[in-house]
C-alpha cells in the first residue's frame, strides 16, 4: 500500500500456513540497473521481509519471511514467501495502560 503496488497472493500449500506475494513491479529496485560484480549475495529488498515480519508480530503471529525470486537476479518477478510459525502470546504485546 505504501509503495503504490498491489501484490498477487498465491497459496499452493494444502495446510494453508504458507503463501507467496508476487510483485510484478518493485519500486525499491527500479533505480538499480544490475548488481555490482562480486556482490550477487546482496538483496536490496530484504527491507520488505522485515516489514512483513514485524506487521505479523503486531497481529500477533510469528512468521518466517524469505525471498524466493528476485528481479535483480534474473527472475521474471519478485516473490516473497511467508510461512506462519505460531501464534504469539498476546499479553506480551499488549500495551500497558
PDB file of N, CA and C in Angstrom:
ATOM      1  N   UNK A   1       0.826  -1.179   0.000  1.00  0.00           N
ATOM      2  CA  UNK A   1       0.000   0.000   0.000  1.00  0.00           C
ATOM      3  C   UNK A   1       0.876   1.251   0.000  1.00  0.00           C
ATOM      4  N   UNK A   2       1.908   1.280   0.838  1.00  0.00           N
ATOM      5  CA  UNK A   2       2.747   2.471   0.939  1.00  0.00           C
ATOM      6  C   UNK A   2       3.670   2.636  -0.263  1.00  0.00           C
ATOM      7  N   UNK A   3       3.940   1.554  -0.958  1.00  0.00           N
ATOM      8  CA  UNK A   3       4.804   1.617  -2.130  1.00  0.00           C
ATOM      9  C   UNK A   3       4.030   1.854  -3.421  1.00  0.00           C
ATOM     10  N   UNK A   4       2.708   1.843  -3.344  1.00  0.00           N
ATOM     11  CA  UNK A   4       1.896   2.061  -4.530  1.00  0.00           C
ATOM     12  C   UNK A   4       1.777   0.827  -5.408  1.00  0.00           C
ATOM     13  N   UNK A   5       1.938  -0.356  -4.849  1.00  0.00           N
ATOM     14  CA  UNK A   5       1.823  -1.604  -5.614  1.00  0.00           C
ATOM     15  C   UNK A   5       0.858  -2.536  -4.904  1.00  0.00           C
ATOM     16  N   UNK A   6       0.282  -3.439  -5.661  1.00  0.00           N
ATOM     17  CA  UNK A   6      -0.587  -4.467  -5.097  1.00  0.00           C
ATOM     18  C   UNK A   6      -0.036  -5.823  -5.516  1.00  0.00           C
ATOM     19  N   UNK A   7       0.435  -6.630  -4.560  1.00  0.00           N
ATOM     20  CA  UNK A   7       0.983  -7.938  -4.929  1.00  0.00           C
ATOM     21  C   UNK A   7      -0.130  -8.947  -5.211  1.00  0.00           C
ATOM     22  N   UNK A   8       0.210  -9.947  -5.992  1.00  0.00           N
ATOM     23  CA  UNK A   8      -0.668 -11.093  -6.175  1.00  0.00           C
ATOM     24  C   UNK A   8      -0.343 -12.089  -5.071  1.00  0.00           C
ATOM     25  N   UNK A   9      -1.348 -12.748  -4.541  1.00  0.00           N
ATOM     26  CA  UNK A   9      -1.144 -13.717  -3.462  1.00  0.00           C
ATOM     27  C   UNK A   9      -1.427 -15.104  -4.007  1.00  0.00           C
ATOM     28  N   UNK A  10      -0.475 -16.014  -3.822  1.00  0.00           N
ATOM     29  CA  UNK A  10      -0.665 -17.401  -4.239  1.00  0.00           C
ATOM     30  C   UNK A  10      -0.462 -18.308  -3.029  1.00  0.00           C
ATOM     31  N   UNK A  11      -1.278 -19.336  -2.948  1.00  0.00           N
ATOM     32  CA  UNK A  11      -1.175 -20.304  -1.857  1.00  0.00           C
ATOM     33  C   UNK A  11      -1.259 -21.696  -2.466  1.00  0.00           C
ATOM     34  N   UNK A  12      -0.121 -22.381  -2.540  1.00  0.00           N
ATOM     35  CA  UNK A  12      -0.072 -23.727  -3.111  1.00  0.00           C
ATOM     36  C   UNK A  12       0.032 -24.803  -2.046  1.00  0.00           C
ATOM     37  N   UNK A  13      -0.068 -24.426  -0.792  1.00  0.00           N
ATOM     38  CA  UNK A  13       0.110 -25.353   0.307  1.00  0.00           C
ATOM     39  C   UNK A  13      -1.250 -25.779   0.852  1.00  0.00           C
ATOM     40  N   UNK A  14      -1.491 -27.064   0.962  1.00  0.00           N
ATOM     41  CA  UNK A  14      -2.773 -27.555   1.460  1.00  0.00           C
ATOM     42  C   UNK A  14      -2.985 -27.254   2.943  1.00  0.00           C
ATOM     43  N   UNK A  15      -1.915 -27.114   3.706  1.00  0.00           N
ATOM     44  CA  UNK A  15      -2.054 -26.833   5.137  1.00  0.00           C
ATOM     45  C   UNK A  15      -2.384 -25.366   5.397  1.00  0.00           C
ATOM     46  N   UNK A  16      -2.293 -24.532   4.400  1.00  0.00           N
ATOM     47  CA  UNK A  16      -2.633 -23.099   4.473  1.00  0.00           C
ATOM     48  C   UNK A  16      -1.813 -22.339   5.504  1.00  0.00           C
ATOM     49  N   UNK A  17      -0.574 -22.727   5.700  1.00  0.00           N
ATOM     50  CA  UNK A  17       0.297 -21.958   6.575  1.00  0.00           C
ATOM     51  C   UNK A  17       1.371 -21.225   5.783  1.00  0.00           C
ATOM     52  N   UNK A  18       1.397 -21.418   4.471  1.00  0.00           N
ATOM     53  CA  UNK A  18       2.374 -20.760   3.612  1.00  0.00           C
ATOM     54  C   UNK A  18       1.661 -20.080   2.452  1.00  0.00           C
ATOM     55  N   UNK A  19       2.194 -18.922   2.068  1.00  0.00           N
ATOM     56  CA  UNK A  19       1.717 -18.257   0.862  1.00  0.00           C
ATOM     57  C   UNK A  19       2.845 -17.418   0.288  1.00  0.00           C
ATOM     58  N   UNK A  20       2.672 -16.986  -0.947  1.00  0.00           N
ATOM     59  CA  UNK A  20       3.670 -16.153  -1.609  1.00  0.00           C
ATOM     60  C   UNK A  20       3.036 -14.852  -2.063  1.00  0.00           C
ATOM     61  N   UNK A  21       3.823 -13.793  -1.968  1.00  0.00           N
ATOM     62  CA  UNK A  21       3.435 -12.495  -2.507  1.00  0.00           C
ATOM     63  C   UNK A  21       4.252 -12.273  -3.768  1.00  0.00           C
ATOM     64  N   UNK A  22       3.578 -12.071  -4.892  1.00  0.00           N
ATOM     65  CA  UNK A  22       4.240 -11.877  -6.171  1.00  0.00           C
ATOM     66  C   UNK A  22       4.168 -10.393  -6.530  1.00  0.00           C
ATOM     67  N   UNK A  23       5.333  -9.776  -6.701  1.00  0.00           N
ATOM     68  CA  UNK A  23       5.401  -8.372  -7.097  1.00  0.00           C
ATOM     69  C   UNK A  23       5.835  -8.290  -8.552  1.00  0.00           C
ATOM     70  N   UNK A  24       4.922  -7.878  -9.434  1.00  0.00           N
ATOM     71  CA  UNK A  24       5.287  -7.712 -10.837  1.00  0.00           C
ATOM     72  C   UNK A  24       6.196  -6.502 -11.013  1.00  0.00           C
ATOM     73  N   UNK A  25       5.974  -5.499 -10.183  1.00  0.00           N
ATOM     74  CA  UNK A  25       6.742  -4.262 -10.245  1.00  0.00           C
ATOM     75  C   UNK A  25       7.223  -3.965  -8.829  1.00  0.00           C
ATOM     76  N   UNK A  26       8.497  -3.674  -8.676  1.00  0.00           N
ATOM     77  CA  UNK A  26       9.060  -3.413  -7.357  1.00  0.00           C
ATOM     78  C   UNK A  26       9.762  -2.055  -7.366  1.00  0.00           C
ATOM     79  N   UNK A  27       9.171  -1.047  -6.752  1.00  0.00           N
ATOM     80  CA  UNK A  27       9.761   0.292  -6.788  1.00  0.00           C
ATOM     81  C   UNK A  27      11.103   0.405  -6.060  1.00  0.00           C
ATOM     82  N   UNK A  28      11.420  -0.541  -5.179  1.00  0.00           N
ATOM     83  CA  UNK A  28      12.701  -0.474  -4.477  1.00  0.00           C
ATOM     84  C   UNK A  28      13.894  -0.810  -5.364  1.00  0.00           C
ATOM     85  N   UNK A  29      13.677  -1.454  -6.496  1.00  0.00           N
ATOM     86  CA  UNK A  29      14.791  -1.828  -7.368  1.00  0.00           C
ATOM     87  C   UNK A  29      14.753  -1.111  -8.716  1.00  0.00           C
ATOM     88  N   UNK A  30      13.830  -0.192  -8.906  1.00  0.00           N
ATOM     89  CA  UNK A  30      13.721   0.479 -10.195  1.00  0.00           C
ATOM     90  C   UNK A  30      14.951   1.318 -10.537  1.00  0.00           C
ATOM     91  N   UNK A  31      15.643   1.848  -9.529  1.00  0.00           N
ATOM     92  CA  UNK A  31      16.818   2.670  -9.802  1.00  0.00           C
ATOM     93  C   UNK A  31      18.114   1.854  -9.864  1.00  0.00           C
ATOM     94  N   UNK A  32      18.029   0.541  -9.632  1.00  0.00           N
ATOM     95  CA  UNK A  32      19.199  -0.330  -9.675  1.00  0.00           C
ATOM     96  C   UNK A  32      19.214  -1.034 -11.025  1.00  0.00           C
ATOM     97  N   UNK A  33      20.282  -0.837 -11.791  1.00  0.00           N
ATOM     98  CA  UNK A  33      20.360  -1.465 -13.105  1.00  0.00           C
ATOM     99  C   UNK A  33      20.844  -2.900 -13.024  1.00  0.00           C
ATOM    100  N   UNK A  34      21.903  -3.142 -12.278  1.00  0.00           N
ATOM    101  CA  UNK A  34      22.384  -4.502 -12.054  1.00  0.00           C
ATOM    102  C   UNK A  34      23.231  -4.519 -10.798  1.00  0.00           C
ATOM    103  N   UNK A  35      23.382  -5.690 -10.229  1.00  0.00           N
ATOM    104  CA  UNK A  35      24.167  -5.826  -9.003  1.00  0.00           C
ATOM    105  C   UNK A  35      25.650  -5.628  -9.303  1.00  0.00           C
ATOM    106  N   UNK A  36      26.393  -5.015  -8.385  1.00  0.00           N
ATOM    107  CA  UNK A  36      27.838  -4.861  -8.579  1.00  0.00           C
ATOM    108  C   UNK A  36      28.524  -6.227  -8.695  1.00  0.00           C
ATOM    109  N   UNK A  37      29.617  -6.279  -9.440  1.00  0.00           N
ATOM    110  CA  UNK A  37      30.364  -7.529  -9.625  1.00  0.00           C
ATOM    111  C   UNK A  37      30.841  -8.051  -8.272  1.00  0.00           C
ATOM    112  N   UNK A  38      30.661  -9.330  -8.043  1.00  0.00           N
ATOM    113  CA  UNK A  38      31.076  -9.949  -6.798  1.00  0.00           C
ATOM    114  C   UNK A  38      30.130  -9.711  -5.643  1.00  0.00           C
ATOM    115  N   UNK A  39      28.991  -9.115  -5.915  1.00  0.00           N
ATOM    116  CA  UNK A  39      28.023  -8.820  -4.847  1.00  0.00           C
ATOM    117  C   UNK A  39      26.670  -9.444  -5.135  1.00  0.00           C
ATOM    118  N   UNK A  40      26.678 -10.641  -5.673  1.00  0.00           N
ATOM    119  CA  UNK A  40      25.425 -11.297  -6.023  1.00  0.00           C
ATOM    120  C   UNK A  40      24.616 -11.700  -4.790  1.00  0.00           C
ATOM    121  N   UNK A  41      25.238 -11.667  -3.616  1.00  0.00           N
ATOM    122  CA  UNK A  41      24.540 -12.013  -2.377  1.00  0.00           C
ATOM    123  C   UNK A  41      23.656 -10.863  -1.887  1.00  0.00           C
ATOM    124  N   UNK A  42      23.853  -9.649  -2.407  1.00  0.00           N
ATOM    125  CA  UNK A  42      23.050  -8.507  -1.973  1.00  0.00           C
ATOM    126  C   UNK A  42      21.592  -8.658  -2.378  1.00  0.00           C
ATOM    127  N   UNK A  43      20.716  -8.264  -1.494  1.00  0.00           N
ATOM    128  CA  UNK A  43      19.286  -8.250  -1.795  1.00  0.00           C
ATOM    129  C   UNK A  43      18.729  -6.945  -1.247  1.00  0.00           C
ATOM    130  N   UNK A  44      18.503  -5.994  -2.133  1.00  0.00           N
ATOM    131  CA  UNK A  44      18.063  -4.668  -1.736  1.00  0.00           C
ATOM    132  C   UNK A  44      16.689  -4.676  -1.068  1.00  0.00           C
ATOM    133  N   UNK A  45      15.945  -5.715  -1.253  1.00  0.00           N
ATOM    134  CA  UNK A  45      14.555  -5.735  -0.806  1.00  0.00           C
ATOM    135  C   UNK A  45      14.332  -6.508   0.482  1.00  0.00           C
ATOM    136  N   UNK A  46      15.384  -6.864   1.197  1.00  0.00           N
ATOM    137  CA  UNK A  46      15.185  -7.538   2.481  1.00  0.00           C
ATOM    138  C   UNK A  46      14.431  -6.644   3.462  1.00  0.00           C
ATOM    139  N   UNK A  47      14.408  -5.377   3.181  1.00  0.00           N
ATOM    140  CA  UNK A  47      13.614  -4.439   3.973  1.00  0.00           C
ATOM    141  C   UNK A  47      12.147  -4.861   3.981  1.00  0.00           C
ATOM    142  N   UNK A  48      11.644  -5.319   2.835  1.00  0.00           N
ATOM    143  CA  UNK A  48      10.244  -5.757   2.739  1.00  0.00           C
ATOM    144  C   UNK A  48       9.976  -6.962   3.637  1.00  0.00           C
ATOM    145  N   UNK A  49      10.924  -7.886   3.709  1.00  0.00           N
ATOM    146  CA  UNK A  49      10.756  -9.054   4.581  1.00  0.00           C
ATOM    147  C   UNK A  49      10.637  -8.623   6.036  1.00  0.00           C
ATOM    148  N   UNK A  50      11.460  -7.676   6.453  1.00  0.00           N
ATOM    149  CA  UNK A  50      11.403  -7.187   7.820  1.00  0.00           C
ATOM    150  C   UNK A  50      10.100  -6.473   8.127  1.00  0.00           C
ATOM    151  N   UNK A  51       9.586  -5.722   7.162  1.00  0.00           N
ATOM    152  CA  UNK A  51       8.320  -5.017   7.352  1.00  0.00           C
ATOM    153  C   UNK A  51       7.172  -6.016   7.509  1.00  0.00           C
ATOM    154  N   UNK A  52       7.149  -7.035   6.663  1.00  0.00           N
ATOM    155  CA  UNK A  52       6.079  -8.038   6.724  1.00  0.00           C
ATOM    156  C   UNK A  52       6.164  -8.819   8.031  1.00  0.00           C
ATOM    157  N   UNK A  53       7.380  -9.227   8.424  1.00  0.00           N
ATOM    158  CA  UNK A  53       7.561  -9.976   9.665  1.00  0.00           C
ATOM    159  C   UNK A  53       7.106  -9.149  10.869  1.00  0.00           C
ATOM    160  N   UNK A  54       7.462  -7.878  10.894  1.00  0.00           N
ATOM    161  CA  UNK A  54       7.059  -7.002  12.010  1.00  0.00           C
ATOM    162  C   UNK A  54       5.553  -6.776  12.032  1.00  0.00           C
ATOM    163  N   UNK A  55       4.948  -6.643  10.868  1.00  0.00           N
ATOM    164  CA  UNK A  55       3.493  -6.470  10.815  1.00  0.00           C
ATOM    165  C   UNK A  55       2.776  -7.713  11.324  1.00  0.00           C
ATOM    166  N   UNK A  56       3.311  -8.888  11.026  1.00  0.00           N
ATOM    167  CA  UNK A  56       2.709 -10.124  11.511  1.00  0.00           C
ATOM    168  C   UNK A  56       2.820 -10.214  13.035  1.00  0.00           C
ATOM    169  N   UNK A  57       3.923  -9.726  13.604  1.00  0.00           N
ATOM    170  CA  UNK A  57       4.079  -9.741  15.062  1.00  0.00           C
ATOM    171  C   UNK A  57       3.098  -8.802  15.738  1.00  0.00           C
ATOM    172  N   UNK A  58       2.664  -7.760  15.048  1.00  0.00           N
ATOM    173  CA  UNK A  58       1.686  -6.833  15.615  1.00  0.00           C
ATOM    174  C   UNK A  58       0.312  -7.466  15.722  1.00  0.00           C
ATOM    175  N   UNK A  59       0.057  -8.541  14.978  1.00  0.00           N
ATOM    176  CA  UNK A  59      -1.283  -9.146  14.930  1.00  0.00           C
ATOM    177  C   UNK A  59      -1.645  -9.972  16.165  1.00  0.00           C
ATOM    178  N   UNK A  60      -0.971 -10.789  16.816  1.00  0.00           N
ATOM    179  CA  UNK A  60       0.408 -11.257  16.927  1.00  0.00           C
ATOM    180  C   UNK A  60       0.614 -12.678  16.383  1.00  0.00           C
ATOM    181  N   UNK A  61       1.325 -12.780  15.292  1.00  0.00           N
ATOM    182  CA  UNK A  61       1.687 -14.063  14.689  1.00  0.00           C
ATOM    183  C   UNK A  61       3.171 -14.046  14.363  1.00  0.00           C
ATOM    184  N   UNK A  62       3.848 -15.155  14.600  1.00  0.00           N
ATOM    185  CA  UNK A  62       5.249 -15.283  14.198  1.00  0.00           C
ATOM    186  C   UNK A  62       5.275 -15.854  12.791  1.00  0.00           C
ATOM    187  N   UNK A  63       6.139 -15.302  11.955  1.00  0.00           N
ATOM    188  CA  UNK A  63       6.219 -15.761  10.568  1.00  0.00           C
ATOM    189  C   UNK A  63       7.663 -15.754  10.103  1.00  0.00           C
ATOM    190  N   UNK A  64       7.969 -16.676   9.199  1.00  0.00           N
ATOM    191  CA  UNK A  64       9.259 -16.712   8.522  1.00  0.00           C
ATOM    192  C   UNK A  64       9.040 -16.108   7.146  1.00  0.00           C
ATOM    193  N   UNK A  65       9.756 -15.052   6.821  1.00  0.00           N
ATOM    194  CA  UNK A  65       9.569 -14.340   5.559  1.00  0.00           C
ATOM    195  C   UNK A  65      10.890 -14.357   4.806  1.00  0.00           C
ATOM    196  N   UNK A  66      10.878 -14.898   3.577  1.00  0.00           N
ATOM    197  CA  UNK A  66      12.099 -15.018   2.786  1.00  0.00           C
ATOM    198  C   UNK A  66      11.844 -14.653   1.332  1.00  0.00           C
ATOM    199  N   UNK A  67      12.918 -14.292   0.645  1.00  0.00           N
ATOM    200  CA  UNK A  67      12.830 -14.033  -0.791  1.00  0.00           C
ATOM    201  C   UNK A  67      12.980 -15.344  -1.543  1.00  0.00           C
ATOM    202  N   UNK A  68      12.066 -15.592  -2.470  1.00  0.00           N
ATOM    203  CA  UNK A  68      12.125 -16.798  -3.290  1.00  0.00           C
ATOM    204  C   UNK A  68      12.640 -16.481  -4.687  1.00  0.00           C
ATOM    205  N   UNK A  69      12.260 -15.324  -5.218  1.00  0.00           N
ATOM    206  CA  UNK A  69      12.717 -14.876  -6.531  1.00  0.00           C
ATOM    207  C   UNK A  69      12.997 -13.384  -6.461  1.00  0.00           C
ATOM    208  N   UNK A  70      13.950 -12.928  -7.263  1.00  0.00           N
ATOM    209  CA  UNK A  70      14.315 -11.515  -7.265  1.00  0.00           C
ATOM    210  C   UNK A  70      14.576 -11.072  -8.704  1.00  0.00           C
ATOM    211  N   UNK A  71      13.947  -9.982  -9.112  1.00  0.00           N
ATOM    212  CA  UNK A  71      14.126  -9.485 -10.478  1.00  0.00           C
ATOM    213  C   UNK A  71      15.562  -9.074 -10.751  1.00  0.00           C
ATOM    214  N   UNK A  72      16.261  -8.593  -9.730  1.00  0.00           N
ATOM    215  CA  UNK A  72      17.663  -8.196  -9.916  1.00  0.00           C
ATOM    216  C   UNK A  72      18.577  -9.385 -10.177  1.00  0.00           C
ATOM    217  N   UNK A  73      18.111 -10.585  -9.857  1.00  0.00           N
ATOM    218  CA  UNK A  73      18.934 -11.777 -10.063  1.00  0.00           C
ATOM    219  C   UNK A  73      18.469 -12.584 -11.272  1.00  0.00           C
ATOM    220  N   UNK A  74      17.686 -11.920 -12.162  1.00  0.00           N
ATOM    221  CA  UNK A  74      17.301 -12.546 -13.415  1.00  0.00           C
ATOM    222  C   UNK A  74      15.936 -13.203 -13.443  1.00  0.00           C
ATOM    223  N   UNK A  75      15.212 -13.197 -12.344  1.00  0.00           N
ATOM    224  CA  UNK A  75      13.875 -13.786 -12.328  1.00  0.00           C
ATOM    225  C   UNK A  75      12.874 -12.818 -12.954  1.00  0.00           C
ATOM    226  N   UNK A  76      11.733 -13.346 -13.388  1.00  0.00           N
ATOM    227  CA  UNK A  76      10.720 -12.520 -14.049  1.00  0.00           C
ATOM    228  C   UNK A  76       9.940 -11.648 -13.076  1.00  0.00           C
ATOM    229  N   UNK A  77       9.825 -12.091 -11.846  1.00  0.00           N
ATOM    230  CA  UNK A  77       9.067 -11.360 -10.829  1.00  0.00           C
ATOM    231  C   UNK A  77       9.843 -11.383  -9.522  1.00  0.00           C
ATOM    232  N   UNK A  78       9.387 -10.588  -8.574  1.00  0.00           N
ATOM    233  CA  UNK A  78       9.891 -10.656  -7.215  1.00  0.00           C
ATOM    234  C   UNK A  78       8.873 -11.440  -6.402  1.00  0.00           C
ATOM    235  N   UNK A  79       9.321 -12.499  -5.741  1.00  0.00           N
ATOM    236  CA  UNK A  79       8.413 -13.342  -4.963  1.00  0.00           C
ATOM    237  C   UNK A  79       8.910 -13.433  -3.523  1.00  0.00           C
ATOM    238  N   UNK A  80       8.010 -13.154  -2.593  1.00  0.00           N
ATOM    239  CA  UNK A  80       8.316 -13.226  -1.177  1.00  0.00           C
ATOM    240  C   UNK A  80       7.480 -14.351  -0.571  1.00  0.00           C
ATOM    241  N   UNK A  81       8.130 -15.291   0.106  1.00  0.00           N
ATOM    242  CA  UNK A  81       7.433 -16.403   0.737  1.00  0.00           C
ATOM    243  C   UNK A  81       7.184 -16.119   2.213  1.00  0.00           C
ATOM    244  N   UNK A  82       5.968 -16.402   2.674  1.00  0.00           N
ATOM    245  CA  UNK A  82       5.601 -16.201   4.073  1.00  0.00           C
ATOM    246  C   UNK A  82       5.100 -17.523   4.637  1.00  0.00           C
ATOM    247  N   UNK A  83       5.671 -17.949   5.764  1.00  0.00           N
ATOM    248  CA  UNK A  83       5.254 -19.163   6.450  1.00  0.00           C
ATOM    249  C   UNK A  83       4.876 -18.800   7.881  1.00  0.00           C
ATOM    250  N   UNK A  84       3.653 -19.134   8.269  1.00  0.00           N
ATOM    251  CA  UNK A  84       3.218 -18.893   9.640  1.00  0.00           C
ATOM    252  C   UNK A  84       3.873 -19.917  10.553  1.00  0.00           C
ATOM    253  N   UNK A  85       4.459 -19.454  11.662  1.00  0.00           N
ATOM    254  CA  UNK A  85       5.140 -20.346  12.590  1.00  0.00           C
ATOM    255  C   UNK A  85       4.295 -20.652  13.816  1.00  0.00           C
ATOM    256  N   UNK A  86       3.798 -19.607  14.482  1.00  0.00           N
ATOM    257  CA  UNK A  86       2.996 -19.814  15.681  1.00  0.00           C
ATOM    258  C   UNK A  86       2.259 -18.533  16.035  1.00  0.00           C
ATOM    259  N   UNK A  87       1.252 -18.698  16.875  1.00  0.00           N
ATOM    260  CA  UNK A  87       0.562 -17.539  17.425  1.00  0.00           C
ATOM    261  C   UNK A  87       1.319 -17.108  18.665  1.00  0.00           C
ATOM    262  N   UNK A  88       1.653 -15.838  18.750  1.00  0.00           N
ATOM    263  CA  UNK A  88       2.439 -15.329  19.870  1.00  0.00           C
ATOM    264  C   UNK A  88       1.554 -15.015  21.064  1.00  0.00           C
ATOM    265  N   UNK A  89       2.175 -14.931  22.226  1.00  0.00           N
ATOM    266  CA  UNK A  89       1.467 -14.593  23.452  1.00  0.00           C
ATOM    267  C   UNK A  89       0.984 -13.149  23.366  1.00  0.00           C
ATOM    268  N   UNK A  90      -0.324 -12.968  23.382  1.00  0.00           N
ATOM    269  CA  UNK A  90      -0.909 -11.646  23.193  1.00  0.00           C
ATOM    270  C   UNK A  90      -0.597 -10.707  24.363  1.00  0.00           C
ATOM    271  N   UNK A  91      -0.448 -11.249  25.556  1.00  0.00           N
ATOM    272  CA  UNK A  91      -0.174 -10.421  26.731  1.00  0.00           C
ATOM    273  C   UNK A  91       1.167  -9.703  26.610  1.00  0.00           C
ATOM    274  N   UNK A  92       2.128 -10.353  25.974  1.00  0.00           N
ATOM    275  CA  UNK A  92       3.451  -9.768  25.826  1.00  0.00           C
ATOM    276  C   UNK A  92       3.407  -8.517  24.949  1.00  0.00           C
ATOM    277  N   UNK A  93       2.512  -8.495  23.976  1.00  0.00           N
ATOM    278  CA  UNK A  93       2.456  -7.392  23.023  1.00  0.00           C
ATOM    279  C   UNK A  93       1.368  -6.377  23.352  1.00  0.00           C
ATOM    280  N   UNK A  94       0.583  -6.627  24.401  1.00  0.00           N
ATOM    281  CA  UNK A  94      -0.478  -5.704  24.771  1.00  0.00           C
ATOM    282  C   UNK A  94       0.112  -4.460  25.415  1.00  0.00           C
ATOM    283  N   UNK A  95      -0.412  -3.338  25.065  1.00  0.00           N
ATOM    284  CA  UNK A  95       0.075  -2.056  25.581  1.00  0.00           C
ATOM    285  C   UNK A  95      -0.398  -1.850  27.017  1.00  0.00           C
ATOM    286  N   UNK A  96       0.510  -1.442  27.887  1.00  0.00           N
ATOM    287  CA  UNK A  96       0.161  -1.207  29.288  1.00  0.00           C
ATOM    288  C   UNK A  96      -0.508   0.152  29.421  1.00  0.00           C
ATOM    289  N   UNK A  97      -1.545   0.200  30.272  1.00  0.00           N
ATOM    290  CA  UNK A  97      -2.285   1.457  30.479  1.00  0.00           C
ATOM    291  C   UNK A  97      -1.884   2.120  31.760  1.00  0.00           C
TER     292      UNK A  97
END
